[in-house]
Tab-separated table of C-alpha atoms in Angstrom:
chain	number	residue	atom	x	y	z
I	975	MET	CA	-74.116	-208.421	22.481
I	976	GLY	CA	-75.064	-207.688	18.375
I	977	CYS	CA	-75.378	-211.056	15.838
I	978	ARG	CA	-73.256	-213.832	15.855
I	979	LEU	CA	-71.684	-213.176	12.149
I	980	GLY	CA	-69.928	-216.227	10.389
I	981	GLY	CA	-65.776	-216.111	9.424
I	982	SER	CA	-62.921	-214.079	11.210
I	983	ASP	CA	-64.666	-210.708	10.560
I	984	GLY	CA	-66.172	-208.285	13.272
I	985	THR	CA	-69.259	-206.008	12.790
I	986	LEU	CA	-68.198	-201.811	14.196
I	987	ASN	CA	-71.126	-199.662	14.253
I	988	VAL	CA	-71.473	-195.620	15.787
I	989	SER	CA	-73.892	-193.607	16.251
I	990	GLY	CA	-74.267	-189.681	15.386
I	991	TYR	CA	-75.548	-187.187	12.896
I	992	LYS	CA	-75.462	-188.000	9.713
I	993	GLY	CA	-72.301	-187.986	7.652
I	994	GLY	CA	-69.506	-187.769	11.046
I	995	LEU	CA	-66.380	-189.021	10.362
I	996	TYR	CA	-64.652	-191.006	12.485
I	997	GLU	CA	-61.088	-192.874	11.759
I	998	ILE	CA	-59.710	-196.904	12.715
I	999	TYR	CA	-56.815	-197.889	13.995
I	1000	ARG	CA	-56.018	-200.903	14.572
I	1001	VAL	CA	-53.440	-201.931	17.709
I	1002	ASP	CA	-49.987	-204.193	16.763
I	1003	SER	CA	-47.879	-203.656	19.601
I	1004	GLU	CA	-49.599	-202.280	23.076
I	1005	SER	CA	-45.942	-201.545	24.417
I	1006	PRO	CA	-44.231	-199.575	22.059
I	1007	LEU	CA	-47.534	-198.889	20.994
I	1008	GLN	CA	-47.656	-199.505	17.463
I	1009	LEU	CA	-51.484	-197.927	14.868
I	1010	VAL	CA	-51.905	-199.063	12.021
I	1011	SER	CA	-54.095	-196.935	10.027
I	1012	GLU	CA	-57.144	-198.919	8.794
I	1013	HIS	CA	-60.274	-197.208	8.801
I	1014	VAL	CA	-61.853	-193.885	8.103
I	1015	GLY	CA	-65.600	-194.464	9.399
I	1016	VAL	CA	-69.231	-192.382	8.724
I	1017	PHE	CA	-71.152	-192.549	11.078
I	1018	ASN	CA	-74.443	-195.311	11.500
I	1019	GLU	CA	-72.637	-197.227	9.216
I	1020	ASP	CA	-71.776	-200.995	9.750
I	1021	VAL	CA	-67.422	-201.445	8.691
I	1022	LYS	CA	-66.126	-204.511	8.766
I	1023	LEU	CA	-63.198	-205.395	11.026
I	1024	PRO	CA	-60.738	-208.251	11.141
I	1025	ALA	CA	-60.607	-209.839	14.998
I	1026	GLY	CA	-58.470	-207.701	16.833
I	1027	ARG	CA	-57.828	-203.783	19.227
I	1028	TYR	CA	-58.642	-201.071	17.978
I	1029	LEU	CA	-58.601	-197.629	18.519
I	1030	VAL	CA	-61.384	-195.336	18.118
I	1031	LEU	CA	-60.556	-191.329	17.356
I	1032	ALA	CA	-63.714	-189.293	16.597
I	1033	ASP	CA	-63.564	-184.389	17.726
I	1034	CYS	CA	-61.415	-183.947	20.721
I	1035	SER	CA	-62.507	-188.418	22.234
I	1036	SER	CA	-61.015	-191.188	21.390
I	1037	GLN	CA	-61.649	-194.714	23.404
I	1038	SER	CA	-60.764	-198.007	22.723
I	1039	ILE	CA	-63.124	-201.010	21.659
I	1040	PRO	CA	-61.714	-204.703	20.946
I	1041	ILE	CA	-63.059	-206.488	18.004
I	1042	TYR	CA	-64.243	-209.838	17.906
I	1043	ALA	CA	-64.836	-212.148	15.081
I	1044	GLY	CA	-68.414	-212.822	14.415
I	1045	GLN	CA	-68.741	-209.800	16.371
I	1046	ARG	CA	-70.745	-206.076	16.615
I	1047	LYS	CA	-69.218	-203.268	18.579
I	1048	GLN	CA	-71.834	-200.292	18.894
I	1049	LEU	CA	-70.465	-197.517	20.322
I	1050	MET	CA	-72.194	-193.849	20.673
I	1051	ALA	CA	-71.287	-190.055	19.167
I	1052	HIS	CA	-72.652	-187.316	21.359
I	1053	GLN	CA	-72.854	-184.017	19.463
I	1054	ILE	CA	-71.610	-180.437	21.365
I	1055	ASN	CA	-72.850	-176.663	19.170
I	1056	PHE	CA	-71.671	-173.564	20.553
I	1057	LEU	CA	-74.273	-171.175	18.740
I	1058	PRO	CA	-72.635	-167.955	17.938
I	1059	ALA	CA	-74.277	-164.564	18.638
I	1060	MET	CA	-74.347	-163.743	15.669
I	1061	ALA	CA	-73.853	-165.573	11.943
I	1062	PRO	CA	-69.915	-164.976	11.161
I	1063	GLU	CA	-68.079	-163.245	8.564
I	1064	GLU	CA	-64.742	-163.871	6.608
I	1065	ASP	CA	-62.248	-163.732	9.524
I	1066	ASP	CA	-63.680	-163.460	12.386
I	1067	LYS	CA	-62.727	-166.426	14.621
I	1068	PHE	CA	-63.138	-168.664	16.701
I	1069	SER	CA	-61.713	-171.149	17.834
I	1070	ILE	CA	-61.242	-175.438	20.696
I	1071	GLN	CA	-57.793	-176.737	21.522
I	1072	CYS	CA	-57.867	-180.297	23.313
I	1073	LYS	CA	-56.392	-183.401	23.854
I	1074	ARG	CA	-57.767	-186.661	20.894
I	1075	ALA	CA	-55.758	-189.172	22.731
I	1076	GLU	CA	-53.953	-190.365	25.866
I	1077	LYS	CA	-51.892	-193.322	25.307
I	1078	THR	CA	-50.544	-190.781	21.732
I	1079	ARG	CA	-50.425	-188.065	23.601
I	1080	SER	CA	-52.395	-186.204	19.968
I	1081	ARG	CA	-53.762	-183.043	19.991
I	1082	GLN	CA	-56.737	-181.202	18.385
I	1083	TYR	CA	-56.846	-178.167	17.492
I	1084	PHE	CA	-60.541	-176.392	15.546
I	1085	SER	CA	-60.676	-172.727	13.831
I	1086	ASN	CA	-64.168	-171.666	13.015
I	1087	ARG	CA	-65.797	-174.773	14.527
I	1088	PHE	CA	-69.042	-175.173	15.661
I	1089	SER	CA	-70.305	-178.665	16.242
I	1090	LEU	CA	-68.487	-181.218	17.811
I	1091	SER	CA	-68.919	-185.750	17.445
I	1092	MET	CA	-67.258	-186.817	20.523
I	1093	ILE	CA	-66.624	-190.577	21.538
I	1094	GLY	CA	-67.289	-191.537	25.922
I	1095	GLU	CA	-68.416	-189.737	28.532
I	1096	SER	CA	-66.164	-187.985	30.391
I	1097	HIS	CA	-64.078	-184.864	27.792
I	1098	ASP	CA	-62.382	-181.462	28.806
I	1099	ILE	CA	-61.303	-179.031	26.350
I	1100	LEU	CA	-60.357	-175.201	25.780
I	1101	VAL	CA	-62.716	-173.337	24.657
I	1102	GLY	CA	-61.690	-170.406	23.103
I	1103	MET	CA	-59.430	-170.295	26.536
I	1104	VAL	CA	-62.036	-170.602	28.584
I	1105	PRO	CA	-61.784	-174.642	30.061
I	1106	LEU	CA	-65.236	-176.355	29.487
I	1107	SER	CA	-65.727	-179.837	31.255
I	1108	LEU	CA	-68.340	-182.399	28.739
I	1109	GLU	CA	-70.197	-185.587	30.816
I	1110	PHE	CA	-71.958	-187.366	28.851
I	1111	SER	CA	-73.874	-191.052	29.520
I	1112	ASP	CA	-73.763	-193.719	27.598
I	1113	GLU	CA	-76.942	-195.303	28.558
I	1114	GLY	CA	-80.070	-194.583	25.817
I	1115	LYS	CA	-79.895	-195.817	21.978
I	1116	ALA	CA	-78.988	-191.392	20.824
I	1117	GLY	CA	-76.433	-189.686	22.227
I	1118	GLU	CA	-77.061	-186.702	23.907
I	1119	VAL	CA	-77.034	-183.161	22.116
I	1120	LYS	CA	-75.344	-180.054	24.563
I	1121	SER	CA	-75.662	-176.446	23.492
I	1122	PHE	CA	-73.889	-173.641	24.624
I	1123	LEU	CA	-74.308	-169.625	22.949
I	1124	LEU	CA	-70.766	-167.773	22.607
I	1125	SER	CA	-70.264	-164.467	23.725
I	1126	ALA	CA	-68.874	-162.286	20.454
I	1127	ILE	CA	-65.653	-158.887	21.223
I	1128	LYS	CA	-63.774	-157.148	18.539
I	1129	VAL	CA	-61.896	-153.770	18.865
I	1130	GLU	CA	-62.904	-152.065	16.180
I	1131	SER	CA	-61.859	-150.906	13.350
I	1132	SER	CA	-60.699	-146.693	11.679
I	1133	PRO	CA	-59.697	-144.965	9.395
I	1134	ASP	CA	-56.376	-144.250	12.374
I	1135	THR	CA	-56.007	-147.823	11.913
I	1136	PRO	CA	-53.576	-149.438	10.831
I	1137	ALA	CA	-54.382	-152.876	8.950
I	1138	ASP	CA	-51.983	-155.731	9.960
I	1139	LEU	CA	-52.975	-153.888	13.728
I	1140	SER	CA	-53.942	-157.017	16.404
I	1141	TYR	CA	-55.638	-156.723	19.759
I	1142	PHE	CA	-54.998	-159.717	22.165
I	1143	VAL	CA	-57.556	-161.206	24.660
I	1144	SER	CA	-57.061	-163.975	27.765
I	1145	PRO	CA	-59.159	-165.541	30.933
I	1146	SER	CA	-58.579	-163.522	33.604
I	1147	ALA	CA	-58.278	-166.441	35.876
I	1148	ASP	CA	-54.648	-167.067	35.269
I	1149	LEU	CA	-55.920	-171.324	35.348
I	1150	VAL	CA	-54.217	-171.661	31.795
I	1151	SER	CA	-51.985	-169.322	29.642
I	1152	VAL	CA	-53.353	-168.904	26.960
I	1153	THR	CA	-54.377	-166.167	24.762
I	1154	GLU	CA	-56.008	-166.016	21.389
I	1155	LYS	CA	-54.494	-163.040	18.720
I	1156	GLN	CA	-57.462	-161.064	16.164
I	1157	ARG	CA	-56.735	-158.137	13.316
I	1158	PHE	CA	-59.023	-155.028	13.923
I	1159	GLY	CA	-62.578	-154.841	12.799
I	1160	LYS	CA	-62.379	-158.090	13.497
I	1161	TRP	CA	-64.947	-160.320	15.931
I	1162	LEU	CA	-63.664	-163.268	18.573
I	1163	TYR	CA	-66.351	-165.748	19.101
I	1164	LEU	CA	-65.634	-166.599	23.393
I	1165	LEU	CA	-68.046	-168.629	26.203
I	1166	ALA	CA	-69.698	-166.562	28.095
I	1167	GLY	CA	-66.947	-165.117	31.204
I	1168	ASN	CA	-64.067	-162.291	32.145
I	1169	TYR	CA	-60.969	-161.657	30.116
I	1170	GLU	CA	-58.218	-158.965	29.338
I	1171	VAL	CA	-58.074	-157.442	26.220
I	1172	GLU	CA	-54.664	-156.358	24.887
I	1173	VAL	CA	-53.508	-153.850	22.545
I	1174	ASN	CA	-50.041	-152.116	22.151
I	1175	GLY	CA	-49.645	-152.577	26.169
I	1176	THR	CA	-52.857	-151.126	27.480
I	1177	LYS	CA	-54.639	-153.493	29.595
I	1178	MET	CA	-59.173	-153.440	30.296
I	1179	LYS	CA	-60.413	-155.850	31.935
I	1180	VAL	CA	-63.953	-157.194	30.103
I	1181	THR	CA	-66.845	-159.239	31.194
I	1182	LEU	CA	-69.093	-160.500	28.624
I	1183	ALA	CA	-72.328	-162.197	29.810
I	1184	GLN	CA	-73.724	-165.157	27.986
I	1185	GLY	CA	-75.198	-164.210	24.016
I	1186	GLU	CA	-73.319	-160.214	24.795
I	1187	LYS	CA	-71.835	-158.442	21.506
I	1188	ARG	CA	-69.423	-156.489	23.110
I	1189	ILE	CA	-67.402	-153.591	20.933
I	1190	ILE	CA	-64.524	-151.646	22.129
I	1191	LYS	CA	-63.189	-148.375	20.573
I	1192	PRO	CA	-59.799	-147.720	20.781
I	1193	ALA	CA	-58.594	-143.978	22.061
I	1194	PHE	CA	-55.448	-142.582	20.358
I	1195	LEU	CA	-51.967	-141.480	22.448
I	1196	LYS	CA	-49.058	-139.725	20.920
I	1197	VAL	CA	-46.438	-138.123	22.957
I	1198	SER	CA	-44.627	-135.058	20.114
I	1199	THR	CA	-41.321	-134.131	20.191
I	1200	SER	CA	-40.738	-129.917	18.307
I	1201	PRO	CA	-38.833	-130.562	15.547
I	1202	LYS	CA	-36.667	-128.674	16.031
I	1203	ILE	CA	-34.778	-131.247	18.377
I	1204	ASP	CA	-32.177	-133.336	16.921
I	1205	LEU	CA	-33.833	-136.797	19.202
I	1206	ASP	CA	-30.634	-139.190	16.332
I	1207	LEU	CA	-28.638	-137.366	19.247
I	1208	SER	CA	-29.057	-139.873	22.458
I	1209	SER	CA	-29.240	-142.990	19.319
I	1210	GLN	CA	-25.838	-141.771	18.149
I	1211	ILE	CA	-23.936	-141.027	21.144
I	1212	ARG	CA	-25.435	-143.400	24.271
I	1213	GLY	CA	-26.788	-145.652	21.964
I	1214	THR	CA	-29.907	-146.200	23.086
I	1215	PRO	CA	-32.722	-144.333	20.864
I	1216	LEU	CA	-35.355	-141.549	23.367
I	1217	PHE	CA	-38.534	-143.923	23.950
I	1218	VAL	CA	-41.545	-143.541	26.003
I	1219	GLU	CA	-42.177	-146.921	28.092
I	1220	VAL	CA	-46.074	-147.969	28.390
I	1221	ASN	CA	-47.498	-149.671	31.801
I	1222	ASP	CA	-44.306	-150.412	31.972
I	1223	GLY	CA	-43.199	-152.428	29.642
I	1224	HIS	CA	-44.102	-151.180	26.274
I	1225	TRP	CA	-42.318	-149.232	24.253
I	1226	PHE	CA	-43.257	-146.090	21.918
I	1227	ASN	CA	-41.804	-144.700	19.521
I	1228	LEU	CA	-41.964	-140.678	19.788
I	1229	ASN	CA	-43.774	-138.400	17.456
I	1230	GLU	CA	-46.093	-141.547	16.599
I	1231	GLN	CA	-49.556	-142.449	16.893
I	1232	TYR	CA	-50.661	-145.336	18.079
I	1233	ALA	CA	-54.274	-147.252	18.983
I	1234	VAL	CA	-54.398	-148.140	22.536
I	1235	LEU	CA	-57.477	-149.197	25.009
I	1236	PRO	CA	-59.527	-147.094	26.873
I	1237	GLY	CA	-58.767	-145.917	31.120
I	1238	GLN	CA	-55.300	-145.945	32.596
I	1239	THR	CA	-52.328	-145.683	31.585
I	1240	MET	CA	-48.697	-144.935	32.791
I	1241	LEU	CA	-46.400	-143.218	30.430
I	1242	ARG	CA	-42.559	-142.682	30.811
I	1243	LEU	CA	-39.978	-141.438	29.512
I	1244	SER	CA	-36.425	-142.376	28.350
I	1245	GLY	CA	-34.247	-142.374	32.096
I	1246	SER	CA	-37.469	-140.868	33.811
I	1247	ASN	CA	-38.086	-142.669	36.690
I	1248	GLN	CA	-41.568	-140.774	37.287
I	1249	PRO	CA	-44.330	-141.557	35.162
I	1250	LYS	CA	-47.230	-139.477	33.787
I	1251	VAL	CA	-51.078	-141.502	33.740
I	1252	VAL	CA	-52.595	-140.546	31.135
I	1253	GLU	CA	-56.968	-141.831	31.770
I	1254	LEU	CA	-58.140	-142.034	27.746
I	1255	GLU	CA	-62.144	-142.534	26.492
I	1256	GLU	CA	-63.238	-144.066	24.007
I	1257	GLY	CA	-62.682	-142.495	20.850
I	1258	GLU	CA	-59.621	-140.248	22.490
I	1259	GLU	CA	-56.553	-138.564	21.138
I	1260	LEU	CA	-54.650	-137.817	22.630
I	1261	ASN	CA	-51.760	-135.967	22.067
I	1262	LEU	CA	-49.289	-135.256	25.053
I	1263	PRO	CA	-46.306	-132.180	24.325
I	1264	ALA	CA	-43.251	-133.242	25.468
I	1265	ARG	CA	-40.338	-130.175	27.355
I	1266	SER	CA	-36.894	-131.009	26.659
I	1267	ILE	CA	-33.475	-129.657	27.849
I	1268	LYS	CA	-30.192	-130.128	26.288
I	1269	VAL	CA	-26.873	-129.596	28.127
I	1270	ASP	CA	-23.322	-128.527	26.104
I	1271	GLN	CA	-20.345	-129.161	26.664
I	1272	GLY	CA	-18.836	-127.260	23.433
I	1273	CYS	CA	-17.456	-130.390	22.433
I	1274	SER	CA	-17.331	-131.514	18.678
I	1275	PRO	CA	-19.459	-133.184	16.816
I	1276	TRP	CA	-16.479	-135.616	16.159
I	1277	GLU	CA	-15.238	-135.355	19.840
I	1278	TRP	CA	-16.963	-138.831	21.267
I	1279	ASN	CA	-14.802	-139.201	24.026
I	1280	CYS	CA	-16.235	-135.288	25.178
I	1281	LEU	CA	-19.492	-136.008	23.989
I	1282	GLY	CA	-22.134	-136.933	26.699
I	1283	ASP	CA	-19.453	-137.889	29.265
I	1284	LEU	CA	-20.790	-135.520	32.124
I	1285	GLN	CA	-24.049	-137.489	34.484
I	1286	VAL	CA	-27.089	-134.604	34.557
I	1287	ARG	CA	-29.747	-134.815	36.003
I	1288	LEU	CA	-33.062	-133.300	36.471
I	1289	TYR	CA	-35.084	-132.729	39.651
I	1290	GLN	CA	-38.680	-130.808	41.086
I	1291	PRO	CA	-38.346	-128.219	43.417
I	1292	GLY	CA	-37.283	-128.810	46.768
I	1293	GLN	CA	-37.212	-132.607	45.499
I	1294	PRO	CA	-33.333	-133.943	47.043
I	1295	PHE	CA	-33.463	-136.668	44.444
I	1296	PRO	CA	-33.399	-136.304	41.098
I	1297	PHE	CA	-36.494	-137.874	38.514
I	1298	THR	CA	-34.723	-138.552	35.951
I	1299	ALA	CA	-31.286	-139.429	34.293
I	1300	GLY	CA	-29.176	-138.186	31.509
I	1301	VAL	CA	-25.911	-136.580	30.168
I	1302	THR	CA	-24.667	-133.752	28.206
I	1303	ASP	CA	-25.002	-133.538	24.781
I	1304	VAL	CA	-28.245	-135.267	24.326
I	1305	PRO	CA	-32.149	-133.875	25.066
I	1306	LEU	CA	-33.790	-134.811	27.981
I	1307	LEU	CA	-37.514	-135.167	28.085
I	1308	PHE	CA	-40.096	-134.344	30.698
I	1309	PHE	CA	-43.321	-133.449	31.249
I	1310	GLU	CA	-42.845	-131.174	34.661
I	1311	SER	CA	-44.224	-127.613	34.256
I	1312	GLU	CA	-41.021	-127.205	37.010
I	1313	VAL	CA	-37.657	-127.766	36.013
I	1314	GLN	CA	-34.707	-127.826	37.921
I	1315	VAL	CA	-31.467	-128.661	36.553
I	1316	GLY	CA	-27.614	-130.448	37.253
I	1317	VAL	CA	-24.331	-130.968	35.737
I	1318	GLU	CA	-22.842	-133.502	37.737
I	1319	GLY	CA	-19.219	-132.293	39.150
I	1320	SER	CA	-21.411	-128.725	40.378
I	1321	ARG	CA	-23.480	-130.693	43.076
I	1322	ASN	CA	-26.590	-128.606	44.688
I	1323	ILE	CA	-26.282	-126.522	41.682
I	1324	ARG	CA	-29.026	-126.190	39.516
I	1325	TYR	CA	-30.658	-123.968	36.685
I	1326	ARG	CA	-34.043	-123.365	36.651
I	1327	MET	CA	-35.817	-123.359	32.878
I	1328	PRO	CA	-38.271	-121.052	32.653
I	1329	LYS	CA	-42.449	-121.683	33.234
I	1330	GLY	CA	-43.387	-121.729	29.834
I	1331	VAL	CA	-40.697	-122.645	27.870
I	1332	SER	CA	-41.306	-125.656	25.906
I	1333	ASP	CA	-37.604	-126.897	24.772
I	1334	SER	CA	-34.237	-125.097	25.881
I	1335	GLU	CA	-31.004	-125.006	26.255
I	1336	ILE	CA	-28.252	-124.649	28.298
I	1337	HIS	CA	-24.023	-124.903	28.199
I	1338	LEU	CA	-20.738	-124.965	30.432
I	1339	GLY	CA	-17.713	-123.183	31.238
I	1340	TYR	CA	-16.045	-124.513	33.465
I	1341	LEU	CA	-13.940	-123.010	37.120
I	1342	GLU	CA	-10.409	-124.147	38.331
I	1343	ILE	CA	-9.594	-123.772	41.463
I	1344	ILE	CA	-6.091	-123.302	42.677
I	1345	PRO	CA	-5.787	-122.718	46.328
I	1346	LYS	CA	-2.196	-121.233	47.809
I	1347	PRO	CA	-1.464	-122.817	50.434
I	1348	ILE	CA	-0.411	-120.714	53.501
I	1349	TYR	CA	0.102	-120.248	57.191
I	1350	VAL	CA	-0.655	-117.190	59.763
I	1351	LYS	CA	-0.765	-117.826	62.692
I	1352	GLY	CA	-4.487	-118.145	64.446
I	1353	GLN	CA	-6.513	-117.684	61.230
I	1354	ILE	CA	-7.628	-121.513	59.602
I	1355	THR	CA	-10.079	-121.554	56.202
I	1356	ASP	CA	-13.221	-122.904	57.936
I	1357	LEU	CA	-14.695	-123.646	53.676
I	1358	LEU	CA	-14.351	-122.348	50.641
I	1359	ARG	CA	-17.272	-122.810	47.693
I	1360	VAL	CA	-19.200	-121.252	44.748
I	1361	GLU	CA	-22.635	-120.700	45.381
I	1362	ALA	CA	-25.182	-119.764	42.957
I	1363	HIS	CA	-25.120	-115.208	41.826
I	1364	ASP	CA	-27.888	-115.407	39.275
I	1365	PRO	CA	-31.483	-114.810	39.042
I	1366	GLY	CA	-31.509	-118.029	37.153
I	1367	LEU	CA	-29.009	-120.217	39.887
I	1368	SER	CA	-29.500	-121.677	42.545
I	1369	GLY	CA	-27.644	-123.640	45.488
I	1370	VAL	CA	-23.882	-123.915	46.757
I	1371	THR	CA	-21.070	-126.444	45.774
I	1372	LEU	CA	-19.704	-129.372	47.346
I	1373	ASP	CA	-16.838	-128.128	49.831
I	1374	ILE	CA	-13.534	-127.866	48.117
I	1375	VAL	CA	-10.507	-129.075	48.820
I	1376	PHE	CA	-7.090	-127.093	49.886
I	1377	ASP	CA	-4.549	-129.662	48.379
I	1378	ARG	CA	-5.089	-129.918	44.760
I	1379	PRO	CA	-6.479	-127.735	41.635
I	1380	THR	CA	-10.062	-128.516	41.704
I	1381	ARG	CA	-11.518	-128.421	38.054
I	1382	ILE	CA	-15.775	-127.641	38.618
I	1383	PRO	CA	-18.335	-127.114	35.711
I	1384	LEU	CA	-21.028	-124.746	35.890
I	1385	VAL	CA	-24.064	-123.626	32.961
I	1386	ALA	CA	-22.952	-120.574	32.220
I	1387	GLY	CA	-23.927	-117.535	34.587
I	1388	GLN	CA	-22.253	-115.497	37.784
I	1389	TYR	CA	-21.544	-116.683	40.910
I	1390	GLN	CA	-19.554	-116.663	43.884
I	1391	LEU	CA	-16.979	-118.062	45.637
I	1392	ALA	CA	-17.139	-118.094	48.974
I	1393	HIS	CA	-14.314	-117.949	51.738
I	1394	TYR	CA	-14.848	-118.471	54.953
I	1395	VAL	CA	-12.401	-117.731	57.550
I	1396	MET	CA	-12.009	-118.655	60.728
I	1397	SER	CA	-9.586	-117.288	64.273
I	1398	THR	CA	-8.697	-119.770	66.598
I	1399	GLY	CA	-7.378	-116.504	69.485
I	1400	VAL	CA	-10.359	-116.015	72.036
I	1401	ASP	CA	-12.733	-114.628	70.444
I	1402	GLY	CA	-13.450	-117.592	68.195
I	1403	ASP	CA	-14.978	-115.717	65.249
I	1404	ARG	CA	-15.974	-116.104	61.544
I	1405	ARG	CA	-15.771	-113.750	58.679
I	1406	ARG	CA	-16.444	-114.771	55.775
I	1407	SER	CA	-15.688	-113.759	51.930
I	1408	SER	CA	-16.622	-113.546	48.959
I	1409	GLN	CA	-15.879	-112.788	44.927
I	1410	ILE	CA	-17.912	-112.168	42.606
I	1411	LEU	CA	-17.175	-114.057	38.660
I	1412	ARG	CA	-19.292	-114.760	35.865
I	1413	VAL	CA	-17.965	-117.969	34.271
I	1414	GLY	CA	-19.116	-117.912	29.745
I	1415	LYS	CA	-20.093	-120.668	27.724
I	1416	ASP	CA	-17.589	-122.604	26.406
I	1417	GLN	CA	-15.237	-120.687	29.079
I	1418	THR	CA	-12.813	-121.965	31.249
I	1419	VAL	CA	-11.685	-119.412	34.177
I	1420	THR	CA	-8.851	-119.358	36.131
I	1421	LEU	CA	-8.714	-118.553	40.029
I	1422	ALA	CA	-5.354	-118.370	42.292
I	1423	ILE	CA	-6.780	-118.496	45.800
I	1424	GLN	CA	-5.322	-118.145	49.444
I	1425	VAL	CA	-6.218	-120.186	52.207
I	1426	TYR	CA	-5.529	-120.688	55.021
I	1427	LEU	CA	-4.001	-123.711	57.118
I	1428	SER	CA	-2.382	-124.787	59.957
I	1429	GLU	CA	1.284	-125.597	60.216
I	1430	LYS	CA	1.090	-128.712	61.342
I	1431	ARG	CA	-1.444	-129.168	57.948
I	1432	MET	CA	0.579	-126.824	55.521
I	1433	THR	CA	4.019	-128.421	55.482
I	1434	SER	CA	1.981	-132.079	55.005
I	1435	ILE	CA	0.909	-130.402	51.525
I	1436	ARG	CA	3.123	-128.151	49.939
I	1437	LYS	CA	4.807	-130.587	48.082
I	1438	PRO	CA	2.090	-132.370	45.962
I	1439	LEU	CA	-0.110	-128.625	45.723
I	1440	VAL	CA	2.781	-127.293	44.579
I	1441	ASP	CA	3.241	-130.145	41.763
I	1442	SER	CA	-0.332	-130.549	41.105
I	1443	ALA	CA	-0.485	-127.023	39.961
I	1444	SER	CA	1.941	-126.751	37.611
I	1445	ALA	CA	1.420	-129.509	35.614
I	1446	LEU	CA	-2.787	-128.242	35.101
I	1447	ILE	CA	-1.909	-124.264	34.826
I	1448	PRO	CA	1.167	-124.537	32.307
I	1449	ALA	CA	3.268	-121.547	31.276
I	1450	SER	CA	1.527	-119.174	28.815
I	1451	ASP	CA	-1.875	-120.924	29.269
I	1452	PRO	CA	-4.170	-120.463	26.502
I	1453	ARG	CA	-6.486	-121.398	28.524
I	1454	ASP	CA	-6.219	-117.499	30.172
I	1455	PHE	CA	-7.825	-116.185	26.922
I	1456	PRO	CA	-11.376	-117.171	26.813
I	1457	ASP	CA	-11.309	-118.869	22.590
I	1458	SER	CA	-12.223	-121.684	20.783
I	1459	ARG	CA	-7.958	-122.685	21.248
I	1460	GLY	CA	-8.976	-122.950	24.940
I	1461	HIS	CA	-11.239	-124.638	25.099
I	1462	GLU	CA	-9.595	-127.600	22.133
I	1463	ILE	CA	-6.196	-127.796	25.084
I	1464	GLU	CA	-9.304	-128.192	27.427
I	1465	ARG	CA	-10.436	-131.018	25.567
I	1466	GLN	CA	-7.494	-132.618	25.104
I	1467	GLU	CA	-6.014	-132.147	28.812
I	1468	LYS	CA	-9.400	-133.860	29.841
I	1469	ALA	CA	-8.436	-136.993	27.914
I	1470	ALA	CA	-4.777	-136.785	29.053
I	1471	GLY	CA	-5.699	-137.561	32.606
I	1472	SER	CA	-5.755	-134.311	33.758
I	1473	PRO	CA	-7.014	-133.918	37.495
I	1474	ARG	CA	-10.485	-132.687	38.824
I	1475	VAL	CA	-12.578	-133.195	41.520
I	1476	ILE	CA	-16.528	-134.556	40.686
I	1477	ALA	CA	-18.620	-134.899	43.471
I	1478	PHE	CA	-21.898	-134.681	42.631
């Protein structure tokens, strides 16, 4: 193998395409591995080396060889060419990743390099994220040449897209977890195959044929709100902004336009568990208006212990469970055409938002029920509750308890207090009486209601009830007058722990 030379040097020759380079390292120690940089060789030129063991490194490849004194060692470099679908322009992108040497655990990354020179028989590389296995034969006098035709993809840029906006491409098969990033309007070169493109949380599956040039024209999406809505209230009161969630994991700001990929997109507004699905075409611009409702408790701007302290839930007609949850004094956003509003503490009383109204604000008042128990032989109060008696309201509250005062937040409107009394006599009839009342904005209505209890129960609750009632309704209470002073005292009592029943 090779000719005999004099002296202690041997010769190495790596044959390959003209101008190619490779590296030579002398192995000083195998364990631990110690390498000394020795030489940069040029293909087809002899290199004299002292006798010893060497590691030769080429593109994505390496080979360990011994050099003997007076002998000539021959290696072969194979050529791999990747042929782009069109001539690359500035900022177009093509990448290759590979292991270079197992012993040194070294890797290489090539950007926009379309030819490789490799030594050895077997190699695995990543070409634009897709694994490619290469097999060569070292038989013969010349290296092999392999060529691969590349495909190309880009997401089109437009005056509406920011200059720094990027799209992401990954293989559809989960064989490797690699993603390539590229700017809008610039080509990404890939091997033919199946890929997934992502932009701003939206995804699109693409199959590229060999040599195909694929251009995707993005759509544009904006979820808008009325300018009269104060979107900062959520951050100020709850500590979290209002937003739009896209495809379960990506967040858009309201009133901002985003480039998205064509196809099906799922949108979910803050607090909602009900997504809205939209189908977008290439180049389409969709401005999706969100409706809103705010439940105002009447808190002053500085009353942080009052602002947002009641839960608000939105329902669709006939549905027992809410699709959106939020708090008072903060706008709740929704897409639905028919909406009912429920407030914590007045379960099943619902306000119906008028159809065709984009944004609405409703106000709360309070109803305080002070039970006045008495014993009347043969009569027992079976049920006491508040029922809606207003065209814009529906539903009833839970049963009101008889052993303590109850304070109920209600949407301003007209109600009736329904009292059901059961006879314990032979007939056992049940009769209903009602009292119409109106609860105004920021108003507290206090009612003392006579309820009929059994003699046994009457004895057990009389003293706790009297104590609670006297603590709740002091003499000359300003709340008897529906003005701002009475409302302020309500808030102070609430902060101090005034008794109330919350049932939602």
